[in-house]
Tab-separated table of C-alpha atoms in Angstrom:
chain	number	residue	atom	x	y	z
A	1	MET	CA	212.350	-20.362	-81.115
A	2	HIS	CA	210.300	-17.935	-82.511
A	3	LYS	CA	211.152	-14.593	-85.262
A	4	LEU	CA	210.562	-11.587	-83.339
A	5	GLY	CA	212.012	-9.027	-86.395
A	6	THR	CA	214.556	-9.001	-88.849
A	7	GLY	CA	216.519	-5.683	-89.596
A	8	ARG	CA	219.421	-4.474	-91.685
A	9	THR	CA	222.617	-6.511	-90.131
A	10	GLY	CA	220.288	-9.613	-88.686
A	11	THR	CA	217.646	-11.591	-87.256
A	12	VAL	CA	216.386	-11.256	-83.704
A	13	TRP	CA	214.756	-14.795	-82.251
A	14	LEU	CA	212.914	-15.218	-78.779
A	15	ALA	CA	214.552	-18.425	-77.003
A	16	LEU	CA	213.563	-20.293	-73.782
A	17	HIS	CA	216.601	-20.390	-71.346
A	18	LEU	CA	216.297	-24.371	-69.944
A	19	GLY	CA	217.310	-23.849	-66.702
A	20	LEU	CA	216.479	-20.685	-66.006
A	21	GLU	CA	212.915	-20.815	-67.613
A	22	GLU	CA	212.845	-17.690	-68.825
A	23	TYR	CA	213.040	-16.017	-72.263
A	24	ARG	CA	215.544	-14.111	-74.113
A	25	ALA	CA	216.209	-12.481	-76.967
A	26	ILE	CA	219.248	-13.922	-79.120
A	27	LYS	CA	220.296	-11.589	-82.488
A	28	CYS	CA	221.672	-13.600	-85.148
A	29	VAL	CA	224.164	-11.952	-87.170
A	30	PRO	CA	225.532	-13.851	-90.271
A	31	ARG	CA	229.698	-12.875	-90.422
A	32	THR	CA	229.554	-11.893	-93.926
A	33	CYS	CA	227.638	-8.978	-92.783
A	34	ALA	CA	229.719	-7.584	-89.933
A	35	ASP	CA	233.366	-8.486	-88.673
A	36	TYR	CA	233.930	-9.672	-84.953
A	37	GLU	CA	235.107	-6.152	-83.653
A	38	THR	CA	231.904	-4.376	-84.697
A	39	PHE	CA	229.584	-6.749	-83.281
A	40	ARG	CA	231.260	-6.788	-79.948
A	41	ARG	CA	231.476	-3.199	-79.759
A	42	GLU	CA	227.353	-3.029	-79.430
A	43	ALA	CA	227.873	-5.459	-76.851
A	44	LEU	CA	230.705	-3.670	-74.739
A	45	ILE	CA	228.079	-0.481	-75.443
A	46	LEU	CA	225.090	-2.413	-73.888
A	47	LYS	CA	227.543	-4.001	-70.983
A	48	GLU	CA	227.957	-0.231	-69.872
A	49	LEU	CA	224.565	1.065	-70.300
A	50	GLN	CA	222.645	-0.051	-67.220
A	51	HIS	CA	219.021	1.199	-67.521
A	52	PRO	CA	215.483	-0.253	-66.807
A	53	GLY	CA	214.661	1.607	-70.604
A	54	ILE	CA	217.887	-0.132	-72.112
A	55	PRO	CA	217.763	-4.462	-72.462
A	56	MET	CA	220.841	-6.678	-70.133
A	57	ILE	CA	223.076	-8.621	-71.993
A	58	TYR	CA	223.816	-11.980	-70.825
A	59	ASP	CA	226.293	-13.076	-73.466
A	60	LEU	CA	228.226	-13.292	-76.773
A	61	GLU	CA	228.852	-16.242	-78.647
A	62	GLU	CA	229.859	-17.523	-81.984
A	63	ASP	CA	230.020	-19.954	-84.380
A	64	PRO	CA	231.367	-20.706	-88.102
A	65	GLU	CA	228.495	-19.262	-89.574
A	66	TYR	CA	227.016	-16.260	-87.153
A	67	PHE	CA	227.740	-14.019	-84.226
A	68	TYR	CA	224.930	-14.168	-81.242
A	69	LEU	CA	224.380	-11.646	-78.775
A	70	ILE	CA	222.130	-13.142	-76.309
A	71	GLU	CA	219.704	-9.960	-73.913
A	72	GLU	CA	217.050	-9.467	-71.933
A	73	TYR	CA	213.700	-10.225	-74.005
A	74	LEU	CA	211.467	-7.190	-74.246
A	75	GLN	CA	207.464	-7.784	-73.805
A	76	GLY	CA	205.895	-4.868	-76.165
A	77	TYR	CA	205.042	-3.384	-79.095
A	78	SER	CA	207.652	-1.104	-81.001
A	79	LEU	CA	206.107	2.320	-81.417
A	80	TYR	CA	206.345	1.814	-85.311
A	81	THR	CA	203.437	-0.947	-84.626
A	82	LEU	CA	200.984	0.898	-82.342
A	83	ILE	CA	200.714	3.955	-84.580
A	84	LYS	CA	200.320	1.712	-87.671
A	85	CYS	CA	197.489	-0.610	-85.964
A	86	GLN	CA	196.070	2.223	-83.322
A	87	GLY	CA	196.869	5.869	-85.308
A	88	THR	CA	198.087	8.713	-84.022
A	89	LEU	CA	198.603	9.228	-80.937
A	90	LYS	CA	197.104	12.169	-78.604
A	91	GLN	CA	199.561	15.737	-78.211
A	92	ALA	CA	199.795	14.542	-74.314
A	93	ASP	CA	200.767	10.889	-75.282
A	94	ALA	CA	203.402	12.168	-77.562
A	95	VAL	CA	204.658	14.597	-75.400
A	96	ARG	CA	204.739	12.073	-72.314
A	97	TYR	CA	206.485	9.227	-74.728
A	98	GLY	CA	208.677	11.917	-76.105
A	99	MET	CA	209.998	12.888	-72.343
A	100	GLN	CA	210.799	9.028	-71.622
A	101	ILE	CA	212.315	8.977	-75.044
A	102	CYS	CA	214.717	12.149	-74.003
A	103	GLY	CA	215.323	10.341	-70.407
A	104	LEU	CA	216.870	7.280	-72.402
A	105	VAL	CA	218.949	9.718	-75.026
A	106	GLU	CA	220.309	12.231	-72.165
A	107	TYR	CA	221.276	8.803	-70.128
A	108	MET	CA	223.363	7.366	-73.517
A	109	HIS	CA	225.026	10.458	-73.429
A	110	SER	CA	226.276	10.775	-69.787
A	111	ALA	CA	226.688	7.450	-68.833
A	112	CYS	CA	230.537	6.863	-70.000
A	113	LYS	CA	233.147	9.426	-70.271
A	114	GLN	CA	232.271	10.253	-73.812
A	115	PRO	CA	229.266	10.290	-74.963
A	116	ILE	CA	227.451	7.484	-75.934
A	117	LEU	CA	225.670	8.526	-79.675
A	118	TYR	CA	222.922	6.216	-80.797
A	119	LEU	CA	222.259	7.473	-84.128
A	120	ASP	CA	219.417	5.421	-85.358
A	121	LEU	CA	216.980	6.251	-82.999
A	122	GLN	CA	213.682	6.110	-85.037
A	123	PRO	CA	209.880	4.345	-84.387
A	124	HIS	CA	211.190	0.450	-85.047
A	125	ASN	CA	213.648	0.692	-82.262
A	126	LEU	CA	211.675	1.873	-79.829
A	127	ILE	CA	209.665	-0.518	-78.155
A	128	ILE	CA	206.358	0.586	-75.794
A	129	CYS	CA	206.278	-2.106	-72.861
A	130	ASN	CA	202.943	-1.031	-70.556
A	131	GLY	CA	203.055	2.676	-71.399
A	132	THR	CA	207.272	2.920	-70.620
A	133	VAL	CA	208.981	3.519	-74.031
A	134	LYS	CA	212.276	1.061	-74.236
A	135	LEU	CA	215.294	1.336	-76.503
A	136	ILE	CA	216.695	-1.967	-78.229
A	137	ASP	CA	219.129	-2.464	-81.325
A	138	PHE	CA	222.839	-0.983	-80.581
A	139	ASP	CA	224.330	-1.941	-84.061
A	140	HIS	CA	224.906	1.945	-84.796
A	141	ALA	CA	225.299	3.359	-81.580
A	142	ALA	CA	229.178	4.758	-80.984
A	143	SER	CA	230.932	6.813	-78.491
A	144	CYS	CA	231.186	10.481	-80.285
A	145	LEU	CA	234.707	9.806	-80.780
A	146	ASP	CA	234.259	6.904	-82.553
A	147	ALA	CA	231.290	7.646	-84.520
A	148	ASN	CA	233.395	10.547	-85.767
A	149	GLN	CA	236.180	8.972	-87.236
A	150	GLU	CA	234.143	6.253	-88.776
A	151	GLU	CA	234.347	6.322	-92.517
A	152	GLN	CA	230.952	4.775	-93.499
A	153	ARG	CA	227.623	6.098	-91.813
A	154	TYR	CA	224.261	5.495	-91.028
A	155	GLY	CA	220.516	6.015	-90.600
A	156	THR	CA	216.931	6.083	-91.073
A	157	VAL	CA	215.358	8.016	-94.077
A	158	GLY	CA	213.180	10.944	-91.910
A	159	CYS	CA	214.786	10.451	-88.807
A	160	ALA	CA	218.925	10.727	-89.488
A	161	ALA	CA	219.925	14.241	-88.730
A	162	PRO	CA	222.103	15.798	-92.547
A	163	GLU	CA	224.847	15.720	-90.755
A	164	GLN	CA	224.805	12.100	-90.717
A	165	TYR	CA	224.540	12.280	-95.064
A	166	THR	CA	228.023	13.469	-94.936
A	167	SER	CA	231.720	11.490	-94.006
A	168	ASP	CA	232.750	15.205	-92.833
A	169	GLY	CA	229.649	16.216	-90.681
A	170	ILE	CA	230.398	16.319	-86.961
A	171	LEU	CA	228.425	14.123	-85.107
A	172	ASP	CA	227.195	15.019	-81.497
A	173	GLN	CA	224.447	14.745	-79.052
A	174	ARG	CA	222.142	17.408	-81.368
A	175	THR	CA	222.442	14.921	-83.947
A	176	ASP	CA	219.950	12.411	-81.639
A	177	VAL	CA	218.204	15.551	-80.770
A	178	TYR	CA	217.207	15.554	-84.357
A	179	ALA	CA	215.970	11.884	-84.376
A	180	ILE	CA	213.511	12.628	-81.338
A	181	GLY	CA	212.030	15.600	-83.201
A	182	ALA	CA	211.654	13.142	-86.149
A	183	VAL	CA	210.058	10.859	-83.641
A	184	LEU	CA	208.056	13.084	-81.981
A	185	ARG	CA	206.748	14.214	-85.991
A	186	PHE	CA	205.549	10.571	-86.434
A	187	MET	CA	203.778	10.055	-83.069
A	188	LEU	CA	201.664	13.235	-84.130
A	189	THR	CA	201.358	12.104	-87.928
A	190	GLY	CA	201.751	9.007	-88.364
A	191	THR	CA	204.582	9.243	-91.019
A	192	LEU	CA	208.754	10.510	-91.561
A	193	LYS	CA	207.905	12.787	-94.214
A	194	GLN	CA	208.394	16.432	-93.715
A	195	GLY	CA	205.087	18.778	-93.993
A	196	VAL	CA	203.044	20.946	-92.851
A	197	PHE	CA	201.456	20.079	-89.630
A	198	ALA	CA	197.414	20.359	-89.183
A	199	PRO	CA	196.568	23.079	-86.383
A	200	GLN	CA	194.223	19.779	-84.948
A	201	ILE	CA	196.676	17.668	-84.722
A	202	VAL	CA	199.299	19.923	-83.121
A	203	THR	CA	199.966	23.007	-81.519
A	204	GLU	CA	201.581	25.769	-82.137
A	205	PRO	CA	204.477	25.823	-79.601
A	206	LEU	CA	204.814	21.988	-80.070
A	207	GLN	CA	205.376	21.926	-83.500
A	208	SER	CA	208.106	24.685	-82.686
A	209	ILE	CA	209.865	22.259	-80.451
A	210	ILE	CA	209.636	19.842	-83.301
A	211	GLU	CA	211.279	22.235	-85.501
A	212	LYS	CA	213.906	23.103	-83.674
A	213	CYS	CA	214.887	19.658	-83.118
A	214	MET	CA	214.704	18.939	-86.696
A	215	GLU	CA	216.732	22.132	-87.611
A	216	PRO	CA	219.197	21.633	-90.671
A	217	ASN	CA	221.673	23.613	-88.793
A	218	MET	CA	222.633	21.892	-85.645
A	219	ASP	CA	224.030	25.105	-83.567
A	220	ARG	CA	220.081	25.853	-83.816
A	221	ARG	CA	218.771	23.237	-82.389
A	222	TYR	CA	218.494	22.307	-78.623
A	223	GLU	CA	221.714	21.653	-76.938
A	224	SER	CA	221.132	17.698	-75.165
A	225	ALA	CA	218.411	15.428	-74.864
A	226	LYS	CA	218.200	17.272	-71.408
A	227	GLU	CA	217.324	20.432	-72.456
A	228	LEU	CA	214.694	19.351	-74.691
A	229	ASN	CA	213.401	17.368	-71.930
A	230	SER	CA	212.749	20.268	-69.655
A	231	VAL	CA	211.220	22.161	-72.632
A	232	LEU	CA	208.477	19.212	-72.924
A	233	ARG	CA	208.710	19.106	-69.512
A	234	ARG	CA	207.386	22.601	-68.910
A	235	LEU	CA	204.911	22.645	-72.075
A	236	CYS	CA	203.196	19.590	-70.339
A	237	ILE	CA	202.729	21.454	-67.221
A	238	ARG	CA	201.430	24.662	-69.315
A	239	GLU	CA	199.291	23.249	-71.502
A	240	LEU	CA	198.594	19.416	-71.146
A	241	THR	CA	196.703	20.230	-68.038
A	242	VAL	CA	197.208	17.042	-65.716
A	243	ASN	CA	193.684	17.260	-64.602
A	244	ASN	CA	192.608	16.024	-68.622
A	245	ASP	CA	195.457	13.484	-68.371
A	246	HIS	CA	194.027	10.083	-68.380
A	247	ARG	CA	196.870	8.537	-66.409
A	248	ALA	CA	197.025	11.575	-63.292
A	249	GLY	CA	193.564	10.718	-61.567
A	250	PRO	CA	192.810	7.793	-59.597
A	251	SER	CA	192.251	4.527	-61.149
A	252	LEU	CA	189.381	3.660	-63.485
A	253	ILE	CA	187.958	0.457	-62.385
A	254	ILE	CA	186.038	-1.195	-65.047
A	255	ASN	CA	183.543	-3.910	-63.861
A	256	LEU	CA	182.854	-6.955	-66.448
A	257	ALA	CA	179.977	-9.680	-66.123
A	258	GLY	CA	178.369	-11.809	-68.329
A	259	VAL	CA	174.580	-13.008	-68.092
A	260	ARG	CA	175.254	-15.992	-68.359
A	261	PRO	CA	178.522	-19.112	-69.345
A	262	GLY	CA	180.012	-18.579	-72.633
A	263	ALA	CA	178.528	-14.668	-72.693
A	264	GLY	CA	182.007	-14.248	-73.912
A	265	ILE	CA	183.117	-11.522	-70.799
A	266	THR	CA	186.356	-12.890	-69.617
A	267	HIS	CA	187.262	-13.044	-74.079
A	268	LEU	CA	186.011	-9.318	-74.096
A	269	SER	CA	187.844	-8.147	-70.724
A	270	LEU	CA	191.277	-9.684	-72.413
A	271	GLY	CA	190.652	-7.962	-75.952
A	272	LEU	CA	190.432	-4.363	-74.237
A	273	LEU	CA	193.176	-5.331	-71.750
A	274	HIS	CA	195.261	-6.078	-74.650
A	275	PHE	CA	193.588	-2.763	-76.741
A	276	LEU	CA	194.342	-0.264	-74.033
A	277	THR	CA	197.517	-1.955	-73.218
A	278	ILE	CA	199.398	-1.369	-76.634
A	279	GLN	CA	197.474	2.239	-76.950
A	280	GLY	CA	200.345	2.887	-74.389
A	281	TYR	CA	197.710	3.103	-70.826
A	282	GLU	CA	198.951	1.237	-67.580
A	283	VAL	CA	195.804	-1.317	-67.085
A	284	LEU	CA	195.827	-4.233	-65.172
A	285	TYR	CA	193.346	-7.176	-65.680
A	286	GLU	CA	191.598	-8.854	-62.647
A	287	GLU	CA	190.048	-12.052	-62.047
A	288	HIS	CA	187.527	-12.304	-60.403
A	289	ASN	CA	185.887	-15.446	-60.860
A	290	ARG	CA	187.056	-19.094	-61.102
A	291	SER	CA	188.037	-19.935	-64.492
A	292	GLN	CA	191.596	-20.118	-64.309
A	293	ALA	CA	192.110	-17.961	-67.454
A	294	VAL	CA	195.307	-16.134	-66.317
A	295	ARG	CA	196.864	-18.818	-64.681
A	296	THR	CA	195.802	-21.279	-67.864
A	297	LEU	CA	197.682	-18.437	-70.367
A	298	ALA	CA	200.177	-18.291	-68.113
A	299	ARG	CA	201.554	-21.538	-68.657
A	300	GLN	CA	201.035	-21.151	-72.299
A	301	VAL	CA	204.102	-18.596	-72.327
A	302	ASN	CA	205.879	-20.034	-69.257
A	303	ALA	CA	205.350	-16.730	-67.439
A	304	ARG	CA	205.940	-16.023	-63.948
A	305	PRO	CA	204.372	-13.675	-61.082
A	306	ASP	CA	205.794	-10.841	-59.352
A	307	ARG	CA	205.745	-10.077	-55.841
A	308	ARG	CA	202.358	-8.659	-56.083
A	309	GLY	CA	201.110	-11.845	-57.726
A	310	ILE	CA	200.670	-10.691	-61.544
A	311	TYR	CA	201.691	-11.997	-64.773
A	312	SER	CA	202.933	-10.574	-67.984
A	313	VAL	CA	201.692	-12.693	-70.652
A	314	ASN	CA	202.033	-10.857	-74.122
A	315	GLY	CA	202.800	-7.601	-73.301
A	316	CYS	CA	199.993	-7.032	-71.031
A	317	PHE	CA	199.343	-7.365	-67.026
A	318	MET	CA	196.847	-10.042	-65.318
A	319	LYS	CA	196.005	-11.007	-61.618
A	320	PRO	CA	194.747	-14.371	-61.381
A	321	TRP	CA	191.812	-15.366	-58.662
A	322	TYR	CA	193.699	-15.996	-55.562
A	323	GLY	CA	190.802	-16.242	-53.306
A	324	PRO	CA	188.944	-14.057	-50.751
A	325	ALA	CA	192.227	-15.151	-47.838
A	326	VAL	CA	195.058	-14.370	-49.538
A	327	ARG	CA	196.227	-10.519	-49.149
A	328	LEU	CA	198.241	-9.175	-51.817
A	329	GLU	CA	199.911	-5.745	-52.317
A	330	GLU	CA	197.724	-3.662	-53.715
A	331	PRO	CA	199.146	-2.614	-57.546
A	332	LEU	CA	198.917	1.573	-57.824
A	333	ASP	CA	200.457	2.203	-60.500
A	334	PHE	CA	197.952	1.357	-63.205
A	335	SER	CA	195.638	4.167	-64.207
A	336	VAL	CA	193.218	1.342	-65.838
A	337	VAL	CA	192.068	-1.605	-63.869
A	338	LEU	CA	189.871	-4.428	-65.275
A	339	ARG	CA	187.781	-6.744	-63.219
A	340	ASP	CA	186.741	-9.665	-65.051
A	341	TYR	CA	184.030	-10.937	-62.138
A	342	GLY	CA	182.369	-13.792	-64.666
A	343	THR	CA	178.898	-14.393	-63.905
A	344	ASP	CA	179.135	-13.589	-60.130
A	345	TRP	CA	176.456	-10.677	-60.504
A	346	LYS	CA	176.297	-10.998	-56.577
A	347	LEU	CA	179.995	-10.472	-56.100
A	348	LEU	CA	180.297	-7.731	-58.658
A	349	LEU	CA	177.191	-5.411	-56.777
A	350	GLU	CA	178.734	-6.304	-53.728
A	351	GLU	CA	182.213	-4.935	-54.713
A	352	SER	CA	181.482	-2.461	-57.078
A	353	ALA	CA	179.457	-0.145	-55.656
A	354	ARG	CA	181.801	2.622	-55.454
A	355	ASP	CA	182.791	2.371	-59.392
A	356	HIS	CA	181.246	4.223	-62.473
A	357	VAL	CA	181.605	1.980	-64.824
A	358	LEU	CA	180.065	-1.686	-65.391
A	359	VAL	CA	180.296	-3.767	-68.839
A	360	THR	CA	178.130	-6.623	-69.696
A	361	ALA	CA	178.131	-8.955	-72.591
A	362	VAL	CA	174.992	-10.442	-73.477
A	363	THR	CA	173.468	-12.645	-76.573
A	364	ASP	CA	170.886	-12.199	-78.484
A	365	SER	CA	168.367	-14.885	-78.994
A	366	ALA	CA	164.792	-15.037	-78.038
A	367	TRP	CA	165.544	-17.960	-76.165
A	368	GLU	CA	168.074	-16.005	-74.111
A	369	ALA	CA	166.032	-13.460	-72.499
A	370	CYS	CA	165.476	-14.207	-69.464
A	371	TYR	CA	169.215	-13.483	-68.981
A	372	ILE	CA	168.595	-10.137	-70.088
A	373	GLN	CA	166.140	-9.382	-67.272
A	374	ARG	CA	168.034	-10.842	-65.004
A	375	ALA	CA	170.770	-8.454	-65.188
A	376	VAL	CA	168.682	-5.271	-65.601
A	377	SER	CA	166.578	-6.566	-62.778
A	378	ALA	CA	169.634	-6.831	-60.619
A	379	LEU	CA	170.783	-3.642	-61.739
A	380	MET	CA	167.340	-2.045	-60.723
A	381	ASP	CA	167.387	-3.261	-57.637
A	382	GLN	CA	170.644	-1.112	-56.838
A	383	GLN	CA	169.377	1.408	-58.514
A	384	ASP	CA	170.045	3.961	-55.412
A	385	LEU	CA	173.720	2.820	-55.798
A	386	TYR	CA	174.502	2.935	-59.450
A	387	LYS	CA	172.213	6.091	-59.878
A	388	GLY	CA	174.495	8.838	-62.285
A	389	LYS	CA	176.833	5.955	-63.343
A	390	LYS	CA	177.213	4.490	-66.346
A	391	ALA	CA	176.775	0.788	-67.765
A	392	VAL	CA	177.378	-0.514	-71.392
A	393	PHE	CA	175.905	-3.423	-72.702
A	394	ILE	CA	177.630	-5.353	-75.211
A	395	PHE	CA	175.780	-7.829	-77.641
A	396	ARG	CA	177.786	-10.740	-78.754
A	397	HIS	CA	176.736	-13.710	-81.811
A	398	ALA	CA	174.697	-10.438	-82.848
A	399	GLY	CA	173.262	-10.941	-86.505
A	400	GLN	CA	173.748	-9.096	-89.571
A	401	GLY	CA	170.870	-6.839	-88.345
A	402	TYR	CA	173.165	-5.063	-86.027
A	403	SER	CA	174.714	-1.857	-88.109
A	404	GLY	CA	176.890	-2.300	-85.265
A	405	ARG	CA	177.004	0.955	-83.844
A	406	ARG	CA	175.979	2.826	-80.226
A	407	PHE	CA	173.023	4.549	-79.029
A	408	HIS	CA	172.039	5.762	-75.646
A	409	ILE	CA	169.440	5.064	-73.109
A	410	ARG	CA	168.937	8.154	-70.894
A	411	ASP	CA	167.351	7.383	-67.210
A	412	TRP	CA	165.457	3.449	-66.524
A	413	ASN	CA	163.476	5.508	-64.026
A	414	GLY	CA	166.542	7.140	-62.462
A	415	LEU	CA	168.435	3.673	-62.715
A	416	LEU	CA	171.537	5.315	-64.474
A	417	LYS	CA	172.676	8.205	-66.116
A	418	GLN	CA	172.619	6.772	-69.559
A	419	SER	CA	173.484	3.318	-70.874
A	420	LEU	CA	175.612	2.755	-73.838
A	421	LEU	CA	174.766	-0.605	-76.440
A	422	TYR	CA	177.276	-1.998	-78.643
A	423	ARG	CA	177.746	-5.112	-80.712
A	424	SER	CA	180.856	-6.815	-80.794
A	425	PRO	CA	182.867	-8.219	-83.961
A	426	GLU	CA	183.495	-11.956	-83.804
A	427	TYR	CA	187.164	-12.437	-83.047
A	428	ARG	CA	188.852	-15.177	-82.106
A	429	ASP	CA	191.621	-14.427	-80.438
A	430	PRO	CA	191.560	-11.535	-77.676
A	431	PHE	CA	194.973	-10.107	-79.008
A	432	SER	CA	194.201	-10.107	-82.579
A	433	ARG	CA	195.225	-6.456	-83.801
A	434	ASP	CA	192.767	-6.907	-87.263
A	435	ARG	CA	191.140	-3.790	-87.824
A	436	SER	CA	187.335	-4.493	-87.072
A	437	THR	CA	188.256	-5.301	-83.771
A	438	GLN	CA	190.402	-2.289	-83.120
A	439	LEU	CA	187.829	-0.172	-84.425
A	440	PHE	CA	185.191	-1.617	-82.377
A	441	PHE	CA	187.713	-1.560	-78.813
A	442	ARG	CA	188.401	2.013	-79.954
A	443	SER	CA	184.459	2.805	-79.957
A	444	LEU	CA	184.404	1.389	-76.716
A	445	TRP	CA	187.081	3.189	-74.850
A	446	ASP	CA	185.957	6.620	-76.066
A	447	GLY	CA	181.944	5.507	-74.897
A	448	ILE	CA	183.570	4.381	-71.198
A	449	SER	CA	186.167	7.110	-70.745
A	450	GLY	CA	184.078	9.848	-72.441
A	451	GLU	CA	186.849	10.427	-74.613
A	452	ALA	CA	186.010	12.038	-77.813
A	453	GLY	CA	185.024	9.690	-80.300
A	454	THR	CA	188.220	9.455	-83.794
A	455	GLU	CA	186.800	9.691	-87.296
A	456	ARG	CA	187.533	5.674	-87.448
A	457	SER	CA	184.964	5.194	-84.428
A	458	LYS	CA	182.400	7.331	-85.794
A	459	ARG	CA	182.810	5.242	-89.597
A	460	GLY	CA	182.387	1.962	-87.770
A	461	TRP	CA	180.669	1.294	-84.523
A	462	LEU	CA	177.942	4.723	-83.934
A	463	LYS	CA	174.795	4.361	-85.537
A	464	GLY	CA	171.642	3.260	-83.314
A	465	TRP	CA	170.839	-0.013	-84.382
A	466	ASP	CA	167.086	-1.174	-83.320
A	467	THR	CA	167.189	-4.654	-82.505
A	468	ALA	CA	169.376	-4.558	-79.703
A	469	LYS	CA	167.446	-1.602	-78.384
A	470	GLY	CA	164.430	-3.726	-78.688
A	471	ALA	CA	165.846	-6.609	-76.323
A	472	VAL	CA	166.940	-3.886	-73.371
A	473	LEU	CA	164.099	-2.556	-73.568
A	474	ARG	CA	161.685	-5.266	-73.820
A	475	ALA	CA	163.653	-6.878	-70.980
A	476	ALA	CA	163.082	-3.479	-68.853
A	477	GLY	CA	159.750	-3.049	-69.854
A	478	THR	CA	159.203	-6.773	-68.261
A	479	LEU	CA	160.190	-5.385	-65.014
A	480	ARG	CA	158.766	-1.611	-65.157
A	481	PRO	CA	155.871	-1.033	-67.231
A	482	ASP	CA	156.717	2.315	-67.518
A	483	ALA	CA	160.360	2.324	-68.681
A	484	GLY	CA	159.526	1.995	-71.852
A	485	SER	CA	161.471	4.019	-74.951
A	486	SER	CA	159.949	7.493	-73.352
A	487	GLY	CA	163.512	7.980	-71.814
A	488	SER	CA	165.918	7.006	-74.654
A	489	SER	CA	167.217	8.935	-77.258
A	490	GLU	CA	169.118	8.054	-80.533
A	491	ARG	CA	172.089	10.131	-81.784
A	492	GLU	CA	174.713	9.174	-84.344
A	493	GLY	CA	177.779	10.592	-83.241
A	494	GLU	CA	176.817	10.923	-80.209
A	495	ARG	CA	179.834	11.018	-77.217
A	496	GLY	CA	178.761	9.087	-74.501
């Protein structure tokens, strides 16, 4: 048993069903906190709601001390955790999540004869599972009729509508619409406190939408989550152009390889996978080597593959190496694919000619210069294929002489359009969420994707560092006498 979290009324535990070898979430509520009928009402509501964004209920149990609600376990991170760890979302992502939330609330309002009001929509109760929003914790949900007959009302400060603070205020679908507006505000500002939006964060049309959702007078709000969803969708089409959206185009394939065994390319790949997943990207890690890392991780959490051979581990999607003879259904629903080639540069160069990003992990030691030379040589041998494309070199185990920021090397005799170099911080767990690791992956992703760097990445990872530059230039110079620094430039904070 592993504790997943504690709420106002009880504690949720992660448990393994021994017979089916599947995980379950068990909500334990002390009898002193709730009577059986109140607890049973939550179970009955979940039983009526059959939606992929709402957990399935399996059973209801009790003993002399506790009530137990056994539910489907949803792997992912709460919206609150996502924002607090990674910072506020871009407007396009906030609108996309907002439309998903509207869809969930709209379903609850229309699934039964009486609309079911959620009444506690807030960041802790929204789980992001590989870019999909799911809703948990239904202990305050009630039919519209029952909600208006309750003597006591509950809600979360900053998300609860004004009518929830009075015993005689009418509660209806617009009460949940108010909370959707509060969640949209939280995704964009990182706070539930009301205040003035900064124009560089939120455009005027979206600000107007949020303000209408959160009108104190419920008659001035949107009539329903369905209406709000339509408004957000029109905004998405009109202003947040699909062409600039990171999920609209074909998958970005990032090929990763290390210069030698132990350089840490799989560790790096899994760290990037975890970072992008909790950012809300649909991302898949593909193992193109024989390390068996995916199966090892899957065994630790008793994960099983889906029909495409993909495992879900810690909320991240991973596909192990099945060998060239196995043909599985191609996963087409991922916006980013990370291909880990281990140290097999030959296979990488054979398979990745059509792709645009190559990432290699190196270590900076004098006796390992030959490995860097070999990597640069392999790329130079294929310069006709990679001309105009992007390569990234990541130095691990680097000394304190590295300031840990990025610089550019342009045009090694036409080899690459530009190359980016980074120093990776030391981290034991690729699924870690400590600040320095997350800042590193944010800066790395900004460089790979070409997205504008945030203020956080500028502080931590975007200043030139001569030691790493010298290592690669020396390697390049060993192979090409004229491949020195004439084609290089160094700028602090410049985009990739």
